Coordinates of C-alpha atoms and ligand atoms in Angstrom, one line a residue:
X127 CA 0.2 39.1 38.8
X128 CA -2.7 37.8 36.5
X129 CA -0.9 36.0 33.9
X130 CA -2.3 37.1 30.2
X131 CA -3.9 34.6 27.9
X132 CA -2.3 34.5 23.8
X133 CA -2.0 32.1 22.0
X134 CA 1.4 32.8 20.8
X135 CA 4.7 34.0 23.0
X136 CA 7.7 34.7 20.7
X137 CA 10.5 34.9 22.7
X138 CA 13.0 37.7 21.6
X139 CA 12.8 40.9 19.0
X140 CA 15.1 40.9 16.7
X141 CA 14.4 40.8 13.4
X142 CA 13.1 36.8 13.1
X143 CA 11.3 37.7 17.3
X144 CA 10.1 40.1 14.3
X145 CA 8.9 38.1 11.6
X146 CA 7.4 35.9 13.3
X147 CA 5.1 37.6 15.4
X148 CA 4.2 40.0 11.5
X149 CA 3.4 36.5 10.1
X150 CA 1.6 34.8 12.8
X151 CA -0.4 38.2 14.3
X152 CA -3.0 37.8 11.5
X153 CA -4.3 35.2 13.4
X154 CA -3.0 34.6 16.5
X155 CA -2.6 36.5 20.1
X156 CA 0.9 37.2 19.9
X157 CA 2.8 38.8 22.4
X158 CA 6.6 39.5 22.2
X159 CA 8.8 39.6 24.8
X160 CA 12.5 40.7 24.1
X161 CA 14.8 41.4 27.2
X162 CA 16.2 44.5 26.2
X163 CA 15.1 48.3 26.6
X164 CA 14.9 48.2 22.6
X165 CA 13.7 45.9 20.2
X166 CA 16.7 44.9 17.2
X167 CA 19.6 45.5 20.1
X168 CA 21.3 42.8 19.9
X169 CA 22.5 41.0 16.2
X170 CA 20.8 42.4 13.8
X171 CA 21.3 46.1 14.2
X172 CA 25.0 45.3 14.1
X173 CA 24.4 43.7 10.5
X174 CA 26.5 44.2 6.5
X175 CA 22.8 44.7 5.8
X176 CA 23.2 43.0 2.2
X177 CA 21.1 41.3 0.4
X178 CA 22.6 37.9 -0.9
X179 CA 21.5 35.6 -2.1
X180 CA 23.9 33.0 -2.7
X181 CA 25.4 33.0 1.1
X182 CA 25.4 30.4 3.1
X183 CA 25.1 27.6 1.9
X184 CA 22.0 25.7 -1.0
X185 CA 19.8 25.6 2.3
X186 CA 20.1 29.1 2.9
X187 CA 20.5 30.0 -0.6
X188 CA 16.9 28.6 -1.1
X189 CA 15.4 30.7 1.7
X190 CA 17.4 34.0 0.2
X191 CA 15.1 33.7 -3.9
X192 CA 12.4 32.2 -1.5
X193 CA 12.8 36.2 0.0
X194 CA 13.1 38.1 -2.9
X195 CA 9.3 38.9 -3.6
X196 CA 8.7 40.4 -0.7
X197 CA 12.2 42.5 -1.5
X198 CA 10.9 43.6 -4.3
X199 CA 7.1 45.1 -3.4
X200 CA 7.6 45.1 0.5
X201 CA 4.1 45.0 2.0
X202 CA 3.5 48.4 3.8
X203 CA 6.3 50.1 2.8
X204 CA 6.8 53.6 1.8
X205 CA 10.3 53.3 0.5
X206 CA 12.4 50.3 -1.0
X207 CA 13.4 48.3 1.6
X208 CA 16.5 47.2 0.0
X209 CA 18.8 48.8 -3.5
X210 CA 20.3 47.7 -5.9
X211 CA 24.0 46.7 -5.5
X212 CA 26.0 44.1 -6.7
X213 CA 28.1 41.9 -5.2
X214 CA 31.9 40.1 -6.4
X215 CA 33.1 37.2 -4.7
X216 CA 37.2 37.7 -5.4
X217 CA 39.6 35.2 -5.4
X218 CA 43.2 34.2 -7.0
X219 CA 44.3 32.4 -9.6
X220 CA 44.0 29.2 -7.8
X221 CA 40.4 29.7 -6.4
X222 CA 39.4 31.0 -10.1
X223 CA 38.0 26.3 -11.1
X224 CA 36.6 26.6 -8.3
X225 CA 34.8 29.7 -8.2
X226 CA 33.8 29.0 -11.8
X227 CA 32.2 25.6 -10.5
X228 CA 29.9 26.8 -7.7
X229 CA 29.0 30.1 -10.5
X230 CA 27.4 26.9 -12.4
X231 CA 26.0 25.4 -9.6
X232 CA 24.7 28.8 -7.2
X233 CA 23.1 30.2 -11.0
X234 CA 20.1 27.4 -11.5
X235 CA 18.7 29.3 -8.6
X236 CA 19.5 32.6 -9.2
X237 CA 20.0 32.3 -13.0
X238 CA 21.9 36.2 -14.0
X239 CA 25.3 35.2 -11.1
X240 CA 28.6 34.5 -13.7
X241 CA 31.6 33.2 -13.4
X242 CA 34.0 36.5 -14.5
X243 CA 37.8 36.5 -14.7
X244 CA 39.9 39.3 -16.9
X245 CA 39.7 43.3 -18.2
X246 CA 35.8 42.2 -17.2
X247 CA 36.9 41.6 -13.6
X248 CA 38.6 45.2 -13.3
X249 CA 36.2 47.0 -15.6
X250 CA 33.6 46.0 -12.3
X251 CA 35.6 46.7 -9.4
X252 CA 38.1 48.6 -10.8
X253 CA 39.8 48.9 -7.2
X254 CA 41.0 45.7 -7.0
X255 CA 45.1 44.9 -7.4
X256 CA 45.0 42.7 -11.1
X257 CA 47.7 40.3 -9.8
X258 CA 47.0 39.7 -6.7
X259 CA 43.2 39.3 -7.5
X260 CA 42.6 37.4 -10.4
X261 CA 38.7 35.7 -10.4
X262 CA 34.9 36.3 -9.3
X263 CA 31.3 35.6 -8.9
X264 CA 29.1 38.7 -10.0
X265 CA 26.0 38.7 -8.5
X266 CA 24.6 41.4 -10.1
X267 CA 21.1 41.3 -8.6
X268 CA 21.7 41.4 -5.2
X269 CA 21.4 44.6 -2.6
X270 CA 22.3 46.6 0.5
X271 CA 18.9 46.1 3.0
X272 CA 17.1 48.5 5.1
X273 CA 17.3 46.0 8.1
X274 CA 15.7 48.9 10.8
X275 CA 12.3 50.1 8.3
X276 CA 12.5 46.3 7.4
X277 CA 11.9 45.0 11.0
X278 CA 10.2 48.4 11.9
X279 CA 8.4 47.4 9.1
X280 CA 7.9 43.7 10.6
X281 CA 7.0 45.4 14.7
X282 CA 4.7 48.6 12.2
X283 CA 2.4 45.4 11.4
X284 CA 2.2 42.9 14.4
X285 CA 0.9 45.3 15.9
X286 CA -2.2 46.9 13.1
X287 CA -2.7 43.1 14.2
X288 CA -2.8 44.0 18.2
X289 CA 0.3 41.9 18.4
X290 CA 1.5 42.8 22.2
X291 CA 5.6 43.6 21.9
X292 CA 6.7 44.0 25.3
X293 CA 10.1 45.3 26.6
X294 CA 12.2 45.2 29.3
X295 CA 10.1 41.4 29.2
X296 CA 13.8 39.1 30.0
X297 CA 11.5 35.7 29.4
X298 CA 13.7 34.0 32.9
X299 CA 10.9 30.9 33.8
X300 CA 9.2 28.4 31.3
X301 CA 6.9 25.5 32.5
X302 CA 4.0 23.6 30.6
X303 CA 1.6 22.2 32.7
X304 CA -2.5 21.7 31.1
X305 CA -1.2 21.6 27.5
X306 CA 0.4 25.1 28.3
X307 CA 3.4 27.1 28.6
X308 CA 3.2 29.6 31.7
X309 CA 5.8 32.9 30.9
X310 CA 7.3 34.1 33.4
X311 CA 9.1 37.9 32.3
X312 CA 10.7 40.4 34.2
X313 CA 7.2 42.7 32.8
X314 CA 4.6 40.2 33.2
X315 CA 3.6 36.6 33.1
X316 CA 1.9 35.2 29.9
X317 CA 0.2 32.0 29.5
X318 CA -0.1 29.9 25.8
X319 CA -0.1 27.4 23.5
X320 CA 3.4 28.0 21.7
X321 CA 6.3 29.0 22.4
X322 CA 8.5 30.3 19.7
X323 CA 12.2 30.7 20.7
X324 CA 13.7 33.7 18.7
X325 CA 15.9 34.1 21.2
X326 CA 20.0 34.7 19.1
X327 CA 22.4 33.5 20.7
X328 CA 20.8 32.9 23.7
X329 CA 18.1 30.1 21.4
X330 CA 19.7 26.7 23.8
X331 CA 20.0 28.6 27.4
X332 CA 15.2 29.8 26.0
X333 CA 15.5 25.8 25.6
X334 CA 17.0 24.9 29.0
X335 CA 15.2 27.1 30.4
X336 CA 11.5 24.8 29.4
X337 CA 13.4 22.2 30.0
X338 CA 14.3 21.7 25.9
X339 CA 17.0 19.7 25.0
X340 CA 19.6 22.0 22.8
X341 CA 20.1 21.5 19.6
X342 CA 24.3 22.7 20.0
X343 CA 24.4 26.8 19.0
X344 CA 27.4 28.2 18.8
X345 CA 27.3 32.4 18.4
X346 CA 30.8 33.5 16.6
X347 CA 31.5 37.0 17.5
X348 CA 32.8 39.1 14.3
X349 CA 34.5 42.6 13.7
X350 CA 33.0 45.3 11.6
X351 CA 33.5 49.1 11.0
X352 CA 33.2 52.0 9.2
X353 CA 36.6 54.1 7.0
X354 CA 36.4 56.5 5.0
X355 CA 38.1 56.6 1.4
X356 CA 39.3 59.1 -1.4
X357 CA 39.1 56.5 -3.8
X358 CA 36.1 56.5 -6.5
X359 CA 34.2 53.8 -4.3
X360 CA 30.8 55.1 -6.0
X361 CA 28.9 52.2 -7.9
X362 CA 31.4 49.3 -6.1
X363 CA 30.2 46.2 -5.5
X364 CA 29.8 44.4 -2.7
X365 CA 33.5 42.9 -2.3
X366 CA 34.4 39.7 -0.3
X367 CA 37.5 38.5 -0.8
X368 CA 37.4 34.5 0.3
X369 CA 41.4 33.9 0.0
X370 CA 42.5 32.6 3.3
X371 CA 44.9 35.2 4.2
X372 CA 43.5 37.2 2.6
X373 CA 39.8 37.9 4.4
X374 CA 37.3 40.4 4.1
X375 CA 34.8 42.3 3.1
X376 CA 33.9 45.6 1.9
X377 CA 30.7 47.7 1.1
X378 CA 30.4 51.0 -0.2
X379 CA 27.9 53.8 1.9
X380 CA 27.5 56.8 1.1
X381 CA 29.5 60.5 1.8
X382 CA 32.7 58.1 0.8
X383 CA 32.4 55.6 3.5
X384 CA 33.6 52.1 3.7
X385 CA 31.4 49.6 5.3
X386 CA 34.7 46.5 6.5
X387 CA 35.1 43.5 7.9
X388 CA 37.8 40.9 8.7
X389 CA 34.3 37.8 8.3
X390 CA 36.3 36.4 11.7
X391 CA 33.9 33.9 13.1
X392 CA 35.4 33.5 17.4
X393 CA 33.6 31.4 18.9
X394 CA 31.7 33.4 21.8
X395 CA 29.3 32.5 25.4
X396 CA 25.6 34.5 23.9
X397 CA 26.3 38.2 25.1
X398 CA 26.7 41.6 24.2
X399 CA 29.6 41.5 21.4
X400 CA 32.4 43.8 21.6
X401 CA 34.4 45.0 18.5
X402 CA 38.4 43.4 19.3
X403 CA 40.7 45.4 17.6
X404 CA 43.1 43.4 16.2
X405 CA 40.2 42.0 13.8
X406 CA 39.5 45.2 12.7
X407 CA 43.7 45.9 11.6
X408 CA 43.7 42.5 9.6
X409 CA 40.9 43.1 7.8
X410 CA 42.2 47.2 6.9
X411 CA 45.5 45.0 6.0
X412 CA 43.6 42.6 3.1
X413 CA 41.8 45.4 2.3
X414 CA 44.6 47.6 1.4
X415 CA 46.8 44.6 0.0
X416 CA 43.6 43.0 -2.5
X417 CA 42.9 47.4 -3.4
X418 CA 44.2 50.6 -3.5
X419 CA 41.2 51.6 -1.1
X420 CA 44.0 53.0 0.4
X421 CA 42.5 52.4 4.5
X422 CA 44.3 54.3 6.7
X423 CA 41.2 54.9 9.7
X424 CA 38.0 53.8 11.6
X425 CA 35.2 56.0 12.1
X426 CA 33.8 53.5 14.7
X427 CA 33.1 49.5 15.1
X428 CA 31.4 47.6 16.0
X429 CA 30.6 43.2 16.7
X430 CA 27.5 40.8 16.5
X431 CA 26.9 37.6 17.3
X432 CA 26.3 35.4 14.5
X433 CA 25.1 32.2 15.5
X434 CA 25.2 28.1 14.3
X435 CA 23.7 25.2 14.3
X436 CA 25.9 22.6 14.0
X437 CA 25.4 21.8 10.2
X438 CA 25.6 25.6 9.2
X439 CA 22.0 25.6 8.8
X440 CA 18.4 27.1 9.5
X441 CA 16.8 25.2 13.0
X442 CA 13.1 26.4 12.0
X443 CA 10.6 24.2 13.3
X444 CA 8.2 22.1 16.4
X445 CA 10.3 20.1 18.5
X446 CA 9.5 16.7 18.3
X447 CA 9.8 16.0 21.6
X448 CA 8.1 18.7 23.8
X449 CA 4.7 20.7 22.7
X450 CA 4.7 23.8 22.3
X451 CA 7.9 24.7 22.3
X452 CA 8.9 26.6 17.8
X453 CA 12.7 26.9 17.3
X454 CA 13.1 30.7 14.6
X455 CA 17.3 30.0 14.7
X456 CA 20.2 29.6 13.9
X457 CA 20.6 31.6 11.4
X458 CA 24.0 32.6 11.1
X459 CA 24.4 35.2 8.7
X460 CA 21.7 35.2 6.5
X461 CA 19.2 36.3 9.1
X462 CA 18.2 39.7 7.8
X463 CA 18.0 38.3 4.3
X464 CA 16.1 35.1 5.1
X465 CA 13.5 37.0 7.7
X466 CA 10.7 37.3 5.1
X467 CA 10.3 33.6 4.1
X468 CA 11.1 32.1 8.1
X469 CA 8.1 34.4 9.5
X470 CA 6.3 32.7 6.7
X471 CA 7.8 29.4 7.3
X472 CA 6.2 29.5 10.9
X473 CA 3.0 30.5 9.9
X474 CA 2.9 27.9 7.9
X475 CA 4.2 24.8 10.5
X476 CA 2.1 26.8 13.1
X477 CA -1.3 26.5 11.1
X478 CA -0.4 23.6 8.7
X479 CA 2.6 21.4 9.7
X480 CA 3.4 21.7 6.1
X481 CA 6.0 24.9 4.2
X482 CA 4.9 26.8 2.3
X483 CA 4.4 26.3 -1.4
X484 CA 6.7 28.6 -2.7
X485 CA 10.0 27.4 -0.6
X486 CA 8.8 23.3 -1.6
X487 CA 9.2 24.9 -5.0
X488 CA 12.5 25.1 -4.5
X489 CA 13.2 21.9 -2.6
X490 CA 13.3 22.7 0.8
X491 CA 12.3 20.7 3.1
X492 CA 10.5 20.5 6.6
X493 CA 13.1 18.1 8.0
X494 CA 15.9 20.7 5.8
X495 CA 15.3 22.8 8.5
X496 CA 13.9 20.1 11.2
X497 CA 16.0 21.0 15.0
X498 CA 16.8 17.1 14.9
X499 CA 17.3 16.7 11.6
X500 CA 20.8 15.0 14.0
X501 CA 18.5 12.0 14.5
X502 CA 17.0 11.3 11.3
X503 CA 14.1 13.4 12.1
Ligands
FAD165 C1 28.6 42.0 11.3 C2 27.4 41.2 10.9 C3 27.1 41.3 9.6 C4 25.9 40.3 9.5 N1 25.2 40.4 7.4 C5 24.4 40.9 6.8 C6 23.8 40.6 6.2 O1 24.3 41.3 5.5 N2 23.0 39.5 5.8 C7 22.2 39.1 6.8 O2 21.1 38.5 5.9 N3 21.7 38.7 7.0 C8 23.7 39.4 8.1 N4 24.2 39.1 9.1 C9 23.4 37.9 10.5 C10 22.4 38.7 10.6 O3 22.8 40.1 11.6 C11 21.1 37.8 12.3 O4 21.5 36.9 11.6 C12 20.4 38.3 12.8 O5 20.4 39.9 13.2 C13 19.5 36.9 13.4 O6 18.3 38.1 14.6 P1 18.1 37.2 15.4 O7 17.0 37.4 15.4 O8 17.9 35.4 15.3 O9 18.8 37.9 17.1 P2 19.0 38.8 17.8 O10 18.9 40.2 16.8 O11 20.7 39.1 18.5 O12 17.5 38.8 18.6 C14 17.4 37.9 19.4 C15 17.0 38.9 20.8 O13 16.5 37.4 21.6 C16 16.1 38.3 22.8 N5 16.7 37.7 23.5 C17 17.6 36.7 24.3 N6 16.9 36.3 25.2 C18 15.7 36.8 26.0 C19 15.5 36.1 27.4 N7 14.9 35.3 27.8 N8 13.5 36.7 26.4 C20 13.7 38.0 26.1 N9 14.8 38.1 24.6 C21 15.6 37.9 24.5 C22 17.3 39.5 23.1 O14 17.9 40.4 23.9 C23 18.4 39.6 21.1 O15 17.3 41.0 20.8 C24 25.2 39.6 10.1 C25 26.0 39.7 11.0 C26 27.0 40.3 12.0 C27 27.3 39.8 13.0

């Protein structure tokens, strides 16, 4: 079969691949190749869909903040992609000082974020149990994301600019000669000057296929579930408990339903992740200890892989040892909220070698995101 020639092949049809294809297609010929029959089959369709800025450490925080203008006015959207929903990170008495300090530090990037305690805490979230919960960090300008709507926005934009979006196209070979990548897939062959590795949990496997040294990605399974409650959850903030023996989170959805998780992190190989019953049971115990939600049954369960680099920061940038190989992986638990700026960063690094000005203004450097930052890049 004769190969098709494009400027860029993007590997992976989750949110990372979709945002990269959307941004790049405006100025490049792009083909996005996804191994599954449908796009977003893996981690992207399994998230909690929360827009939190202060999550994942200072680098992710800045990337989420840089994505806010997109969410406030998403180009091409016919409905809001983010609906307001405050976030309340809760702790016990022993965590009050740490939460106060974190709120002060994170408040430098997100000024509306603040420490809360006493009656205000229970006014903000009446289902919390006094005595068990004593302090919190409140992020009022957070929200809930229409993840599939967001993914579709990126895919539509990519297609509008001529990108080929190809499903059932598992990439099986990646070789470079005469300044071009030769990409062999289940759906045919492509050649391209640049490959964008947006393969999520499979990122290191894709790199190995190309003869590129892996960056040490570790996929970690997280189980989530939907549960009904009779409690009044109208206006309830997203609750995240960082109390070590009572870890969990809960998000109010429509129809008296909660989306819950233990916030578990279990190492996994790249795979189609499945829910663990024990993690569901422990999450229910913890949520019932912290709140009056009185969860007694479960409607649906699922799991997804959150994939981390060794330092738990994102890996966005050119590989410095192999020409034309760009990494867009390691988004951990923040790949949805950071996706708008991830696409812009990809395009900016491809075209100019530098980060977009909006991210530089927030204190980010390309070295912070570079694949081999541990080598003193
Ligand atoms: C329970 C849970 C809750 C979460 N909550 C949030 C949240 O509230 N907010 C947030 O921002 N993030 C959240 N996340 C994290 C977020 O979902 C991820 O960071 C994000 O989806 C990662 O996107 P991705 O495109 O990198 O990965 P994926 O969606 O997994 O996409 C990678 C794609 O690459 C494809 N692929 C792999 N190898 C090949 C190959 N050889 N050829 C072709 N295609 C290939 C795969 O099939 C897959 O579709 C959560 C995750 C989980 C599991």
